[in-house]
Amino acid sequence: MTRGTARGGASPTPRSVDVARLAGVSQKTVSRVFNDEQYVSADVRRRVLDAAEELGYRRNNAARALASGRTRSIGVVTLGTALYGPASLLMGVERVVRETGYALRVVNTVEGDPAGVAGAVNSLLDQGVDGIVISEPIDEQAAGDEGALRVDVPVLVLGAPSPVAAPTVLTAGHGVDLAARAATEHLLDLGHATVHHLAGPQAWYAARDRLDGWRAALAAHGRKAPPVVEGDWSAASGYAAGRELAADDDVTAVFAANDDMAIGLIRALTEAGRRVPHDVSVVGFDDVPVAAYVTPPLTTMPQRFDAVARAGLTRLVHAIEHPDAAPLPASEPPVDLIVRASTAPPPSRPGPAG
Amino acid sequence: MTRGTARGGASPTPRSVDVARLAGVSQKTVSRVFNDEQYVSADVRRRVLDAAEELGYRRNNAARALASGRTRSIGVVTLGTALYGPASLLMGVERVVRETGYALRVVNTVEGDPAGVAGAVNSLLDQGVDGIVISEPIDEQAAGDEGALRVDVPVLVLGAPSPVAAPTVLTAGHGVDLAARAATEHLLDLGHATVHHLAGPQAWYAARDRLDGWRAALAAHGRKAPPVVEGDWSAASGYAAGRELAADDDVTAVFAANDDMAIGLIRALTEAGRRVPHDVSVVGFDDVPVAAYVTPPLTTMPQRFDAVARAGLTRLVHAIEHPDAAPLPASEPPVDLIVRASTAPPPSRPGPAG
DNA sequence: GTGAAAGCGCTAACAC
DNA sequence: GTGTTAGCGCTTTCAC
């Protein structure tokens, strides 16, 4: 009935008892050594480590999780897209999670699934995680009462308010409207009478945040907000929007909610004979790697994905490990526009260089 | 001493025994129902499900893993970059892993860590996984003997030969040189005397594969391969390469190993007064979302990330679940160039349209 | 400083 | 169809 234990032939994967036997100590001592507990003499520690090395011992994580009640892993709910923003954020999350000694489990929300985020969180809870990161959730039709999730681990929501109820809910990267505001103000400062906005899909909080920031900037300068054009983050949608905006001579400056749309927009403008930035200025958002190399090089607002991930996860891990302590304070990284060649003063009002 | 069991006050997380008690059956029956085993009457199944629902029961995954010896999760080793290719592949892997009922664990290789892939695989093995996917590994200095990993689960390597030894090693997406070959041939067919290559970093197998495909196409047409320029996948490196190539009048066609570099390349060419595609034709690789919207719209070779992930994982899961059966045969998706506006016949030799 | 005993919550074999 | 009995390999008391 013994399963996995040596039985004559080939060597099976070793257990901590095997290490203990070889080192001439108790199994508990092996456990002590591997958990870096105190009260183990240097000599014993050495012997245990040597024995483990010799046997090729590896702790069984399932057994640890079962006995301790902690899985030492964090789950992240993502959108399943290779879009620059979400993908960068995920990579940032992975790095920080690994650095803090946790393992990372990933689940994408299923496109078109009404359960959406709730379903993904549920699956993470099934798998067993000590904490959950929800990255850039988008709106879903509210799941019915049956969808009312009992999340009993701390949750960190990146770039949006929380879609779930949990004992501890933290948020980070949710003040981007400052960035959108700064982007819009850059255009206003250049002398443009107003700034049009090519928005992202409004189901995304990130898109709504940017819309709000744009509106705020306009309001602060006493300008009226022109009608919003909405895209879906893709260059294709930016292109479509560009054909529309190109027809309107009042358009001299556009703030696009991401770089891909800005690139599509510029292409449509150019094709329609409206030169960028001579006739129309365009500001993007994200600073994708190609932004500096498209024609014209794009003025854009970079995002600090790593900083956001780090700030958020530091607080999540704190909440996991000190459930009763007060949560750590939030901190948002500063914003800084990168000015390249897609923005200039409006045509009717000659710029400094002629 | 009982931990987690009800003790008067608040309701703790319920166990399968609790469900069994409430449903009036044995604990084993609860297990049967949740594992969809046969030989449970519809009536009993209903009662168990109701009881579980009422209690908010959720199977403990650690206990399942410990008792069964299977973790029901697959680990993936990635590069930690938001580059379009690797990120798309990761998303494809996530989708397929989820569809097959496994959970996904993600570990990035640490930049600059000599242990590299081995370290990442090791960490996955510590966490406990039933199979491992290594996505687009790059060359590392060979880890010493101490790095000789004993991997005892099936491994799938995407886009490269395997860097580790394991009982079952599968590969997929490793025949891309056909795609590179087709891209080069498109240029040759247009009438270009030869085709220059802007290669990716040669530590990447993907980059070497494309280089090989390019060489093969040239050889098949009896052309000599001009010197290779190497970039690092970024638009910035493409730009640098472009300044170099622009100076050489013999350059009339360039095959870039990815779209980002192609975009940077085109920018440098344009700035140097060499029009694309009139003077120089450029073909990219990947078909990034903005490819159709840059100036000029890019002719490029799309990659079938989802298809590669699906084909590979189907075989990995098969190997996990039928360790003794013969591995499933590999199948590579077909390649199809997308011709847009960055390629044309060479200037010296007028094209069909004049 | 170290060890013995008792589970953690489930699945695996086997009986009935 | 259903229940009984043993563990899975650790961590956690609590002794010594």
XYZ file of C-alpha atoms (C1' of nucleotides) in Angstrom:
740
model
C 0.000 0.000 0.000
C 2.938 2.249 0.491
C 2.985 4.569 -2.489
C 6.114 6.286 -3.621
C 8.256 4.784 -0.892
C 11.333 2.823 -1.901
C 10.522 -0.786 -2.631
C 13.675 -2.360 -3.874
C 14.021 -1.111 -7.440
C 14.437 2.389 -8.847
C 14.675 5.303 -6.443
C 11.375 7.111 -6.092
C 11.174 10.781 -5.237
C 12.556 11.165 -1.712
C 10.512 12.413 1.269
C 11.655 14.388 4.227
C 11.747 11.149 6.267
C 14.298 9.753 3.873
C 16.449 12.814 4.348
C 16.005 12.552 8.112
C 17.042 8.931 8.125
C 20.136 9.609 6.063
C 21.118 12.588 8.203
C 20.421 10.692 11.396
C 17.895 13.198 12.708
C 14.161 13.351 13.119
C 11.834 14.317 10.306
C 10.842 17.410 12.207
C 14.398 18.625 12.138
C 14.491 18.385 8.391
C 11.382 20.493 8.323
C 13.064 23.002 10.618
C 16.064 23.302 8.372
C 14.032 23.814 5.241
C 11.874 26.423 6.872
C 14.837 28.327 8.211
C 13.576 27.994 11.726
C 15.852 28.783 14.599
C 17.249 26.301 17.094
C 19.104 24.019 14.719
C 22.802 23.621 15.313
C 25.050 24.471 12.402
C 26.271 20.910 12.374
C 22.831 19.365 12.084
C 21.817 21.879 9.438
C 24.836 20.909 7.353
C 24.115 17.213 7.647
C 20.496 17.697 6.662
C 21.381 19.855 3.694
C 23.961 17.355 2.515
C 21.568 14.457 2.833
C 18.900 16.385 0.946
C 21.344 17.244 -1.795
C 22.446 13.659 -2.108
C 18.914 12.374 -2.379
C 17.723 15.189 -4.613
C 15.070 16.055 -2.075
C 12.425 18.634 -2.930
C 9.679 19.702 -0.546
C 6.195 18.645 -1.528
C 4.249 21.808 -1.915
C 0.820 20.190 -1.750
C 1.631 18.665 1.609
C 2.954 21.972 2.877
C -0.134 23.786 1.743
C -2.403 21.187 3.288
C -0.655 21.184 6.614
C -0.112 24.909 6.901
C -3.227 26.247 5.266
C -1.167 28.603 3.128
C -0.521 28.025 -0.556
C 2.219 30.616 -0.931
C 0.799 31.630 -4.238
C -0.967 34.669 -5.614
C -3.438 34.554 -8.452
C -3.878 37.188 -11.119
C -6.914 37.772 -13.269
C -6.009 39.260 -16.638
C -7.775 40.140 -19.841
C -6.088 37.666 -22.138
C -4.839 40.228 -24.569
C -1.340 40.920 -25.829
C -2.097 44.647 -25.832
C 0.937 46.526 -24.649
C -0.612 47.901 -21.471
C -2.155 44.744 -19.987
C 0.803 42.594 -21.080
C 3.319 44.964 -19.503
C 1.348 45.056 -16.300
C 1.222 41.264 -16.161
C 4.966 41.013 -16.602
C 5.430 43.549 -13.822
C 3.149 41.565 -11.553
C 5.034 38.355 -12.271
C 8.347 39.914 -11.417
C 7.227 41.352 -8.115
C 5.312 38.233 -7.090
C 8.400 36.139 -7.727
C 10.590 38.552 -5.809
C 8.349 38.343 -2.786
C 8.657 34.563 -2.725
C 5.188 33.715 -3.928
C 4.194 31.600 -6.897
C 1.948 33.051 -9.576
C -1.244 31.572 -10.959
C -2.817 33.196 -14.001
C -6.380 33.103 -15.248
C -7.825 35.151 -18.067
C -11.371 36.352 -18.049
C -13.303 34.659 -20.755
C -14.452 36.999 -23.476
C -18.197 36.976 -23.667
C -18.670 35.068 -20.440
C -21.258 36.848 -18.326
C -19.563 35.535 -15.196
C -16.401 37.330 -16.347
C -14.166 38.418 -13.535
C -16.264 36.553 -10.992
C -15.688 33.308 -12.847
C -11.975 33.882 -13.029
C -11.727 34.761 -9.343
C -13.725 31.678 -8.574
C -11.370 29.477 -10.475
C -8.430 30.994 -8.624
C -10.151 30.306 -5.335
C -10.654 26.708 -6.419
C -7.000 26.392 -7.228
C -6.058 27.825 -3.884
C -4.321 31.194 -3.583
C -3.418 33.422 -0.653
C -4.263 36.627 -2.489
C -5.719 37.816 -5.774
C -4.755 40.546 -8.206
C -7.408 41.713 -10.619
C -5.749 43.532 -13.465
C -7.708 46.161 -15.375
C -11.144 44.599 -15.132
C -13.727 45.813 -17.589
C -17.408 46.245 -16.953
C -19.599 43.234 -17.158
C -23.283 42.868 -16.884
C -23.737 42.501 -13.151
C -23.667 38.841 -12.225
C -26.867 37.863 -10.437
C -27.077 37.084 -6.739
C -25.799 33.625 -7.451
C -22.641 35.307 -8.644
C -22.156 36.953 -5.270
C -18.697 35.716 -4.557
C -17.387 34.998 -1.109
C -13.778 36.006 -1.504
C -11.953 35.288 1.703
C -8.477 36.367 0.679
C -7.120 39.893 0.183
C -7.675 41.370 -3.243
C -5.707 43.986 -5.145
C -7.409 45.716 -8.050
C -5.208 47.396 -10.614
C -6.557 50.330 -12.536
C -10.155 50.205 -11.436
C -12.490 50.143 -8.458
C -13.166 46.665 -7.133
C -15.729 44.408 -8.770
C -15.814 42.019 -5.824
C -16.314 42.105 -2.092
C -13.519 40.791 0.089
C -12.179 41.309 3.592
C -9.355 43.436 2.246
C -9.605 45.233 -1.055
C -6.753 47.407 -2.230
C -6.451 49.408 -5.419
C -3.529 50.861 -7.344
C -2.837 52.567 -10.647
C -6.204 54.181 -10.417
C -5.453 57.847 -10.743
C -4.450 57.909 -14.320
C -6.771 60.749 -15.066
C -3.936 62.980 -13.884
C -1.885 61.655 -16.756
C -4.687 62.221 -19.248
C -5.082 65.681 -17.873
C -1.435 66.475 -18.371
C -1.546 65.141 -21.918
C -4.489 67.362 -22.744
C -2.900 70.370 -21.123
C 0.187 69.967 -23.248
C -1.976 70.504 -26.314
C -3.794 73.446 -24.757
C -0.489 75.036 -23.784
C 0.617 74.767 -27.394
C -2.193 77.154 -28.233
C -4.915 74.871 -29.526
C -8.396 76.260 -29.016
C -9.664 72.896 -27.954
C -8.635 69.267 -27.894
C -10.601 66.381 -29.333
C -10.528 63.004 -27.633
C -10.257 59.626 -29.249
C -11.415 57.525 -26.316
C -10.891 53.867 -25.529
C -13.832 51.479 -25.138
C -15.889 52.879 -22.294
C -16.357 49.504 -20.677
C -12.752 49.876 -19.512
C -12.099 51.925 -16.428
C -8.781 52.966 -17.905
C -10.646 54.454 -20.848
C -13.105 56.244 -18.600
C -10.309 57.551 -16.418
C -8.638 59.107 -19.419
C -11.882 60.584 -20.634
C -12.380 62.162 -17.214
C -8.872 63.573 -17.199
C -9.386 65.091 -20.626
C -12.680 66.666 -19.571
C -11.121 68.016 -16.401
C -8.298 69.684 -18.309
C -10.702 71.294 -20.745
C -12.956 72.480 -17.942
C -10.018 73.897 -16.005
C -9.154 76.027 -19.021
C -12.730 77.075 -19.617
C -13.038 75.213 -22.887
C -16.054 73.274 -24.019
C -15.518 69.581 -24.614
C -16.130 68.606 -28.229
C -17.940 65.337 -29.000
C -15.974 62.217 -28.094
C -15.039 59.601 -30.653
C -14.751 56.110 -29.232
C -12.392 53.422 -30.445
C -11.549 49.933 -29.253
C -7.805 50.464 -28.567
C -6.853 49.128 -32.007
C -5.042 51.010 -34.725
C -7.914 50.020 -36.998
C -10.401 51.869 -34.835
C -8.054 54.840 -34.651
C -7.955 54.858 -38.417
C -11.728 54.849 -38.654
C -11.938 57.687 -36.166
C -9.303 59.561 -38.110
C -11.340 59.523 -41.300
C -14.176 61.073 -39.380
C -12.091 63.718 -37.642
C -10.180 64.612 -40.802
C -13.385 65.918 -42.308
C -13.776 68.476 -39.543
C -11.600 71.550 -40.008
C -12.028 72.554 -36.390
C -9.954 69.609 -35.322
C -6.392 70.781 -34.712
C -5.456 68.639 -31.735
C -6.395 65.122 -30.671
C -5.610 63.240 -27.512
C -5.826 59.493 -28.216
C -6.351 57.129 -25.277
C -3.545 54.852 -26.445
C -0.691 54.800 -28.914
C -2.102 52.192 -31.257
C -5.177 54.287 -31.899
C -2.988 57.366 -32.273
C -0.996 55.574 -34.963
C -4.126 54.584 -36.886
C -5.470 58.092 -36.447
C -2.334 59.678 -37.863
C -2.460 57.412 -40.858
C -6.042 58.413 -41.661
C -5.250 62.078 -41.161
C -2.239 61.839 -43.435
C -4.175 60.037 -46.128
C -6.810 62.760 -45.971
C -4.163 65.371 -46.611
C -4.025 66.716 -43.083
C -0.428 66.825 -42.005
C 0.658 65.850 -38.520
C 1.693 67.900 -36.636
C 1.459 70.851 -39.053
C -2.326 70.745 -39.418
C -3.270 68.460 -36.557
C -1.394 67.574 -33.377
C -1.760 64.135 -31.846
C -0.864 62.858 -28.380
C -0.905 59.158 -27.545
C -0.841 57.198 -24.304
C 1.389 54.286 -23.172
C 4.660 54.990 -24.979
C 4.751 51.677 -26.810
C 8.238 50.707 -27.993
C 7.615 51.790 -31.583
C 6.190 55.171 -30.595
C 9.477 56.942 -31.201
C 9.847 55.414 -34.644
C 6.530 55.875 -36.355
C 5.980 58.849 -38.654
C 5.950 61.337 -37.082
C 7.464 60.181 -33.782
C 4.664 60.208 -31.267
C 4.277 62.541 -28.334
C 2.840 60.295 -25.651
C 2.269 59.688 -21.971
C 4.322 56.750 -20.678
C 2.862 54.392 -18.117
C 4.792 53.130 -15.133
C 3.609 49.530 -15.145
C 6.365 48.157 -12.978
C 5.973 50.862 -10.395
C 2.229 50.314 -10.227
C 2.663 46.557 -9.887
C 5.284 46.947 -7.205
C 3.346 49.480 -5.185
C 0.173 47.402 -5.319
C 1.725 44.050 -4.560
C 3.748 45.332 -1.665
C 0.481 46.246 -0.046
C -1.213 42.982 -1.036
C 1.545 40.861 0.427
C 1.433 42.934 3.580
C -2.292 42.294 3.839
C -1.747 38.556 3.332
C 0.961 38.269 5.930
C -0.459 40.681 8.481
C -4.198 40.211 8.167
C -4.895 42.197 11.293
C -2.572 45.113 10.701
C -3.738 48.292 9.019
C -3.196 48.274 5.247
C -0.156 50.083 3.924
C -0.827 53.498 2.373
C -1.144 53.776 -1.386
C 1.308 55.720 -3.486
C 0.993 56.612 -7.134
C 4.002 57.173 -9.357
C 4.399 60.632 -10.963
C 3.496 61.343 -14.586
C 5.741 62.854 -17.265
C 4.793 63.442 -20.872
C 7.325 62.524 -23.563
C 7.213 65.214 -26.200
C 8.235 64.078 -29.684
C 7.198 65.259 -33.113
C 3.478 64.657 -33.393
C 2.498 67.842 -31.596
C 2.967 71.486 -32.543
C 1.145 74.798 -32.274
C -2.062 75.056 -34.320
C -1.742 76.131 -37.978
C -3.710 79.381 -37.690
C -1.329 80.635 -35.065
C 2.271 80.396 -36.203
C 4.640 78.688 -33.824
C 7.890 80.032 -32.411
C 9.977 78.490 -35.190
C 7.880 80.047 -37.926
C -6.855 20.803 18.423
C -9.238 20.563 15.559
C -8.359 23.348 13.195
C -10.912 24.861 10.926
C -13.750 22.691 12.196
C -16.829 24.407 13.539
C -16.472 25.248 17.194
C -19.583 27.094 18.106
C -19.055 30.553 16.598
C -18.597 31.724 13.032
C -18.802 29.201 10.205
C -15.386 28.123 9.033
C -14.761 26.936 5.503
C -16.676 23.671 5.095
C -15.031 20.283 4.370
C -16.371 17.426 2.366
C -17.359 15.674 5.613
C -19.608 18.583 6.440
C -21.296 18.257 3.086
C -21.603 14.504 3.589
C -23.197 14.938 6.976
C -25.706 17.455 5.674
C -26.572 15.305 2.649
C -26.780 12.166 4.773
C -24.164 10.255 2.801
C -20.593 9.182 3.314
C -17.677 11.476 2.661
C -16.535 9.266 -0.166
C -19.785 9.839 -1.960
C -19.236 13.553 -1.874
C -15.865 12.929 -3.432
C -17.517 10.798 -6.103
C -19.978 13.492 -6.998
C -17.337 16.175 -7.282
C -15.125 14.005 -9.424
C -17.937 13.087 -11.751
C -17.408 9.444 -11.081
C -20.039 6.972 -12.152
C -22.277 4.936 -9.864
C -23.975 7.754 -8.027
C -27.725 7.878 -8.242
C -29.239 11.053 -9.573
C -30.995 11.529 -6.262
C -27.861 11.321 -4.159
C -25.976 13.555 -6.564
C -28.665 16.189 -6.218
C -28.634 16.038 -2.438
C -24.869 16.335 -2.324
C -24.830 19.245 -4.730
C -27.525 21.033 -2.752
C -25.732 20.514 0.507
C -22.475 21.751 -1.006
C -24.215 24.797 -2.401
C -25.815 25.571 0.927
C -22.521 25.309 2.767
C -20.524 27.081 0.100
C -18.273 24.065 -0.174
C -15.139 24.232 -2.292
C -12.731 21.333 -2.746
C -9.348 21.798 -1.150
C -6.889 21.609 -3.952
C -3.853 20.987 -1.778
C -5.476 17.941 -0.246
C -6.463 16.674 -3.657
C -2.968 17.103 -4.971
C -1.465 15.417 -1.959
C -3.766 12.450 -2.083
C -3.737 11.951 -5.821
C -0.193 12.895 -6.657
C -1.407 15.170 -9.421
C -1.497 18.933 -9.160
C -3.672 19.515 -12.206
C -1.543 22.451 -13.137
C 0.890 23.242 -15.895
C 3.765 25.647 -15.527
C 5.057 27.952 -18.203
C 8.482 29.540 -18.392
C 8.409 32.844 -20.232
C 10.808 35.636 -21.022
C 9.162 38.385 -19.040
C 8.753 40.739 -21.946
C 5.670 42.450 -23.320
C 6.974 41.990 -26.855
C 4.110 41.124 -29.144
C 5.322 37.624 -30.012
C 6.070 36.230 -26.552
C 3.050 37.962 -25.014
C 0.704 36.579 -27.649
C 2.096 33.126 -27.192
C 1.603 33.324 -23.433
C -2.004 34.373 -23.850
C -2.531 31.485 -26.241
C -1.011 29.078 -23.748
C -3.221 30.385 -20.971
C -6.349 29.929 -23.012
C -5.591 26.372 -24.024
C -4.402 25.338 -20.566
C -7.624 26.645 -19.081
C -9.711 24.900 -21.715
C -8.076 21.578 -20.932
C -8.988 21.941 -17.270
C -5.540 22.650 -15.917
C -4.393 25.598 -13.857
C -1.524 27.743 -15.046
C 1.590 28.722 -13.136
C 3.895 31.318 -14.654
C 7.557 31.990 -14.022
C 9.764 34.354 -15.977
C 13.403 33.651 -16.540
C 15.476 36.157 -14.704
C 17.443 38.455 -16.962
C 21.097 38.024 -16.302
C 20.706 34.951 -14.143
C 23.143 32.299 -15.324
C 20.758 29.609 -14.141
C 18.182 31.076 -16.531
C 15.686 28.570 -17.791
C 16.978 25.913 -15.428
C 16.228 28.123 -12.450
C 12.738 28.847 -13.681
C 12.007 25.190 -14.344
C 13.320 24.388 -10.917
C 11.004 26.835 -9.276
C 8.078 25.353 -11.175
C 9.068 21.903 -9.993
C 9.168 23.206 -6.420
C 5.696 24.614 -6.799
C 4.442 21.340 -8.178
C 3.250 21.022 -11.760
C 2.218 18.078 -13.939
C 3.863 19.467 -17.050
C 6.033 22.357 -18.167
C 5.946 24.649 -21.164
C 9.125 26.504 -22.015
C 8.293 29.384 -24.280
C 10.929 30.698 -26.664
C 13.992 30.073 -24.527
C 17.105 31.962 -25.466
C 20.643 30.714 -25.237
C 22.334 30.855 -21.914
C 25.796 30.008 -20.902
C 25.549 26.311 -20.158
C 24.810 25.776 -16.493
C 27.458 23.566 -14.902
C 26.929 19.975 -13.854
C 25.247 21.176 -10.706
C 22.609 22.686 -12.971
C 21.811 19.317 -14.480
C 18.130 19.281 -13.800
C 16.152 16.148 -13.098
C 12.870 17.034 -14.718
C 10.413 14.223 -14.133
C 7.382 15.697 -15.851
C 6.695 16.075 -19.584
C 8.070 19.232 -21.153
C 6.904 21.176 -24.179
C 9.322 23.597 -25.775
C 7.869 26.303 -27.972
C 9.973 27.685 -30.778
C 13.282 26.037 -29.953
C 15.009 22.756 -29.294
C 14.913 21.688 -25.666
C 17.339 23.104 -23.130
C 16.562 20.410 -20.559
C 16.414 16.645 -20.331
C 13.112 15.076 -19.369
C 11.304 11.779 -19.900
C 9.105 13.372 -22.541
C 10.189 16.421 -24.472
C 7.959 17.822 -27.176
C 8.516 20.806 -29.401
C 6.234 23.011 -31.457
C 6.400 26.187 -33.497
C 9.879 25.270 -34.495
C 9.743 25.312 -38.266
C 9.350 28.978 -38.739
C 12.173 29.097 -41.200
C 9.555 28.167 -43.791
C 7.840 31.441 -43.012
C 11.071 33.404 -43.285
C 11.773 31.651 -46.516
C 8.419 32.614 -47.954
C 8.907 36.224 -46.873
C 12.253 36.360 -48.640
C 10.890 34.709 -51.733
C 8.154 37.305 -51.984
C 10.866 39.937 -52.386
C 12.817 37.839 -54.860
C 9.697 37.228 -56.909
C 9.173 40.957 -57.092
C 12.418 41.124 -59.029
C 14.934 42.207 -56.417
C 18.453 41.050 -57.185
C 19.004 40.142 -53.581
C 17.428 40.601 -50.174
C 19.149 41.995 -47.117
C 18.271 40.671 -43.692
C 17.768 42.621 -40.509
C 18.082 39.765 -38.045
C 16.892 39.433 -34.474
C 19.324 38.822 -31.608
C 21.067 35.590 -32.438
C 20.735 34.244 -28.921
C 17.084 33.607 -29.805
C 16.256 30.486 -31.709
C 13.431 32.339 -33.396
C 15.964 34.805 -34.758
C 18.258 32.048 -35.955
C 15.374 30.197 -37.558
C 14.482 33.264 -39.577
C 18.062 33.805 -40.572
C 18.218 30.219 -41.792
C 15.018 30.598 -43.775
C 16.315 33.744 -45.414
C 19.597 32.051 -46.342
C 17.747 29.039 -47.707
C 15.571 31.182 -49.957
C 18.558 33.045 -51.309
C 20.468 29.827 -51.912
C 17.506 28.232 -53.659
C 17.482 31.128 -56.093
C 21.210 31.062 -56.594
C 21.776 34.433 -54.933
C 24.613 35.266 -52.625
C 23.632 36.280 -49.113
C 24.684 39.851 -48.307
C 26.078 40.644 -44.834
C 23.537 40.363 -42.046
C 22.652 43.280 -39.801
C 21.602 42.268 -36.313
C 19.081 44.077 -34.151
C 17.538 43.371 -30.763
C 13.864 43.225 -31.855
C 13.300 46.878 -30.953
C 12.273 49.650 -33.291
C 15.292 51.534 -32.009
C 17.643 48.849 -33.263
C 15.786 48.748 -36.558
C 16.317 52.452 -36.862
C 20.035 52.113 -36.242
C 20.252 49.359 -38.825
C 18.303 51.496 -41.243
C 20.810 54.326 -41.110
C 23.483 51.861 -42.018
C 21.569 50.203 -44.839
C 20.372 53.512 -46.272
C 23.940 54.366 -47.150
C 24.239 51.337 -49.391
C 22.674 51.827 -52.810
C 22.632 48.105 -53.465
C 20.004 47.666 -50.833
C 16.624 47.498 -52.529
C 14.886 44.915 -50.351
C 15.077 44.078 -46.661
C 13.499 41.278 -44.715
C 13.261 42.289 -41.045
C 12.929 39.564 -38.419
C 10.048 41.354 -36.744
C 7.676 44.235 -37.347
C 9.029 46.571 -34.703
C 12.448 46.529 -36.298
C 10.850 46.945 -39.715
C 9.088 50.063 -38.474
C 12.294 51.571 -37.126
C 14.058 50.601 -40.320
C 11.483 52.304 -42.502
C 11.764 55.453 -40.456
C 15.539 55.593 -40.919
C 15.241 54.861 -44.625
C 12.649 57.584 -45.052
C 14.700 60.119 -43.142
C 17.655 59.294 -45.385
C 15.580 60.062 -48.441
C 15.071 56.488 -49.521
C 11.405 55.973 -50.154
C 9.615 52.795 -49.120
C 8.617 50.908 -51.181
C 9.690 52.952 -54.212
C 13.414 52.740 -53.507
C 13.518 50.018 -50.909
C 11.032 47.261 -50.111
C 10.611 46.040 -46.546
C 8.968 42.895 -45.208
C 8.300 42.434 -41.496
C 7.415 39.455 -39.351
C 4.597 38.972 -36.767
C 1.827 41.169 -38.132
C 1.528 43.306 -35.024
C -1.820 45.088 -34.727
C -0.451 48.413 -35.952
C 1.290 46.893 -38.974
C -1.535 47.822 -41.313
C -1.557 51.418 -40.099
C 2.028 52.541 -40.125
C 3.390 54.426 -43.132
C 3.539 52.641 -45.453
C 1.333 49.747 -44.342
C 3.645 46.845 -43.722
C 3.907 43.671 -45.746
C 4.522 41.034 -43.108
C 4.378 37.387 -42.152
C 1.711 36.754 -39.520
C 2.348 34.242 -36.771
C -0.245 31.716 -35.643
C 0.374 31.890 -31.910
C -2.899 30.331 -30.888
C -2.514 27.482 -33.305
C 1.014 26.779 -32.107
C -0.040 26.874 -28.465
C -2.986 24.618 -29.122
C -1.052 22.079 -31.138
C 1.734 21.926 -28.567
C -0.440 21.746 -25.485
C -2.680 19.089 -26.910
C 0.372 16.915 -27.141
C 1.665 17.923 -23.708
C -1.617 17.105 -22.010
C -1.696 13.810 -23.830
C 1.775 13.016 -22.531
C 0.732 13.944 -18.995
C -2.396 11.846 -19.016
C -1.063 8.881 -20.976
C 2.566 8.660 -19.887
C 3.036 5.289 -21.517
C 1.351 5.967 -24.829
C 3.294 7.157 -27.848
C 3.385 10.946 -28.166
C 0.931 12.540 -30.548
C 2.391 13.624 -33.889
C 3.375 17.252 -34.353
C 1.638 19.505 -36.813
C 2.683 22.961 -37.904
C 0.186 25.536 -39.102
C 0.592 26.815 -42.692
C 2.196 30.165 -43.461
C 0.686 32.994 -45.521
C 2.299 36.330 -46.187
C 0.147 39.455 -45.900
C 1.099 41.771 -48.711
C 0.493 45.448 -47.999
C 2.263 48.544 -49.258
C 5.847 48.303 -48.061
C 6.983 46.081 -50.901
C 7.243 46.720 -54.636
C 9.486 45.832 -57.562
C 12.994 47.337 -57.429
C 13.420 50.876 -58.815
C 15.822 49.962 -61.617
C 13.334 47.575 -63.084
C 9.901 49.121 -63.600
C 7.013 47.187 -62.119
C 3.865 45.985 -63.916
C 1.925 49.127 -63.064
C 4.553 51.336 -64.617
C 18.192 22.185 20.597
C 15.541 18.118 19.264
C 11.849 14.507 18.835
C 6.986 12.110 19.025
C 2.477 12.318 17.933
C -1.439 14.077 15.716
C -3.656 15.782 12.132
C -4.468 18.958 7.456
C -8.814 17.252 3.660
C -8.781 14.622 0.304
C -8.363 10.167 -3.115
C -7.404 5.136 -3.560
C -8.197 0.646 -2.896
C -11.279 -2.633 -1.462
C -15.350 -4.451 0.751
C -20.399 -4.859 0.744
C -24.455 2.149 -5.879
C -22.336 3.078 -1.503
C -19.289 2.918 2.684
C -14.733 1.710 5.164
C -10.082 2.016 5.827
C -5.619 3.795 4.863
C -2.564 6.763 3.784
C -0.500 11.191 0.659
C 4.092 14.305 3.039
C 4.186 17.808 5.347
C 3.455 21.389 9.696
C 1.892 21.837 14.167
C 1.452 21.230 18.965
C 3.773 19.816 22.987
C 7.284 16.973 25.445
C 11.968 16.413 26.718
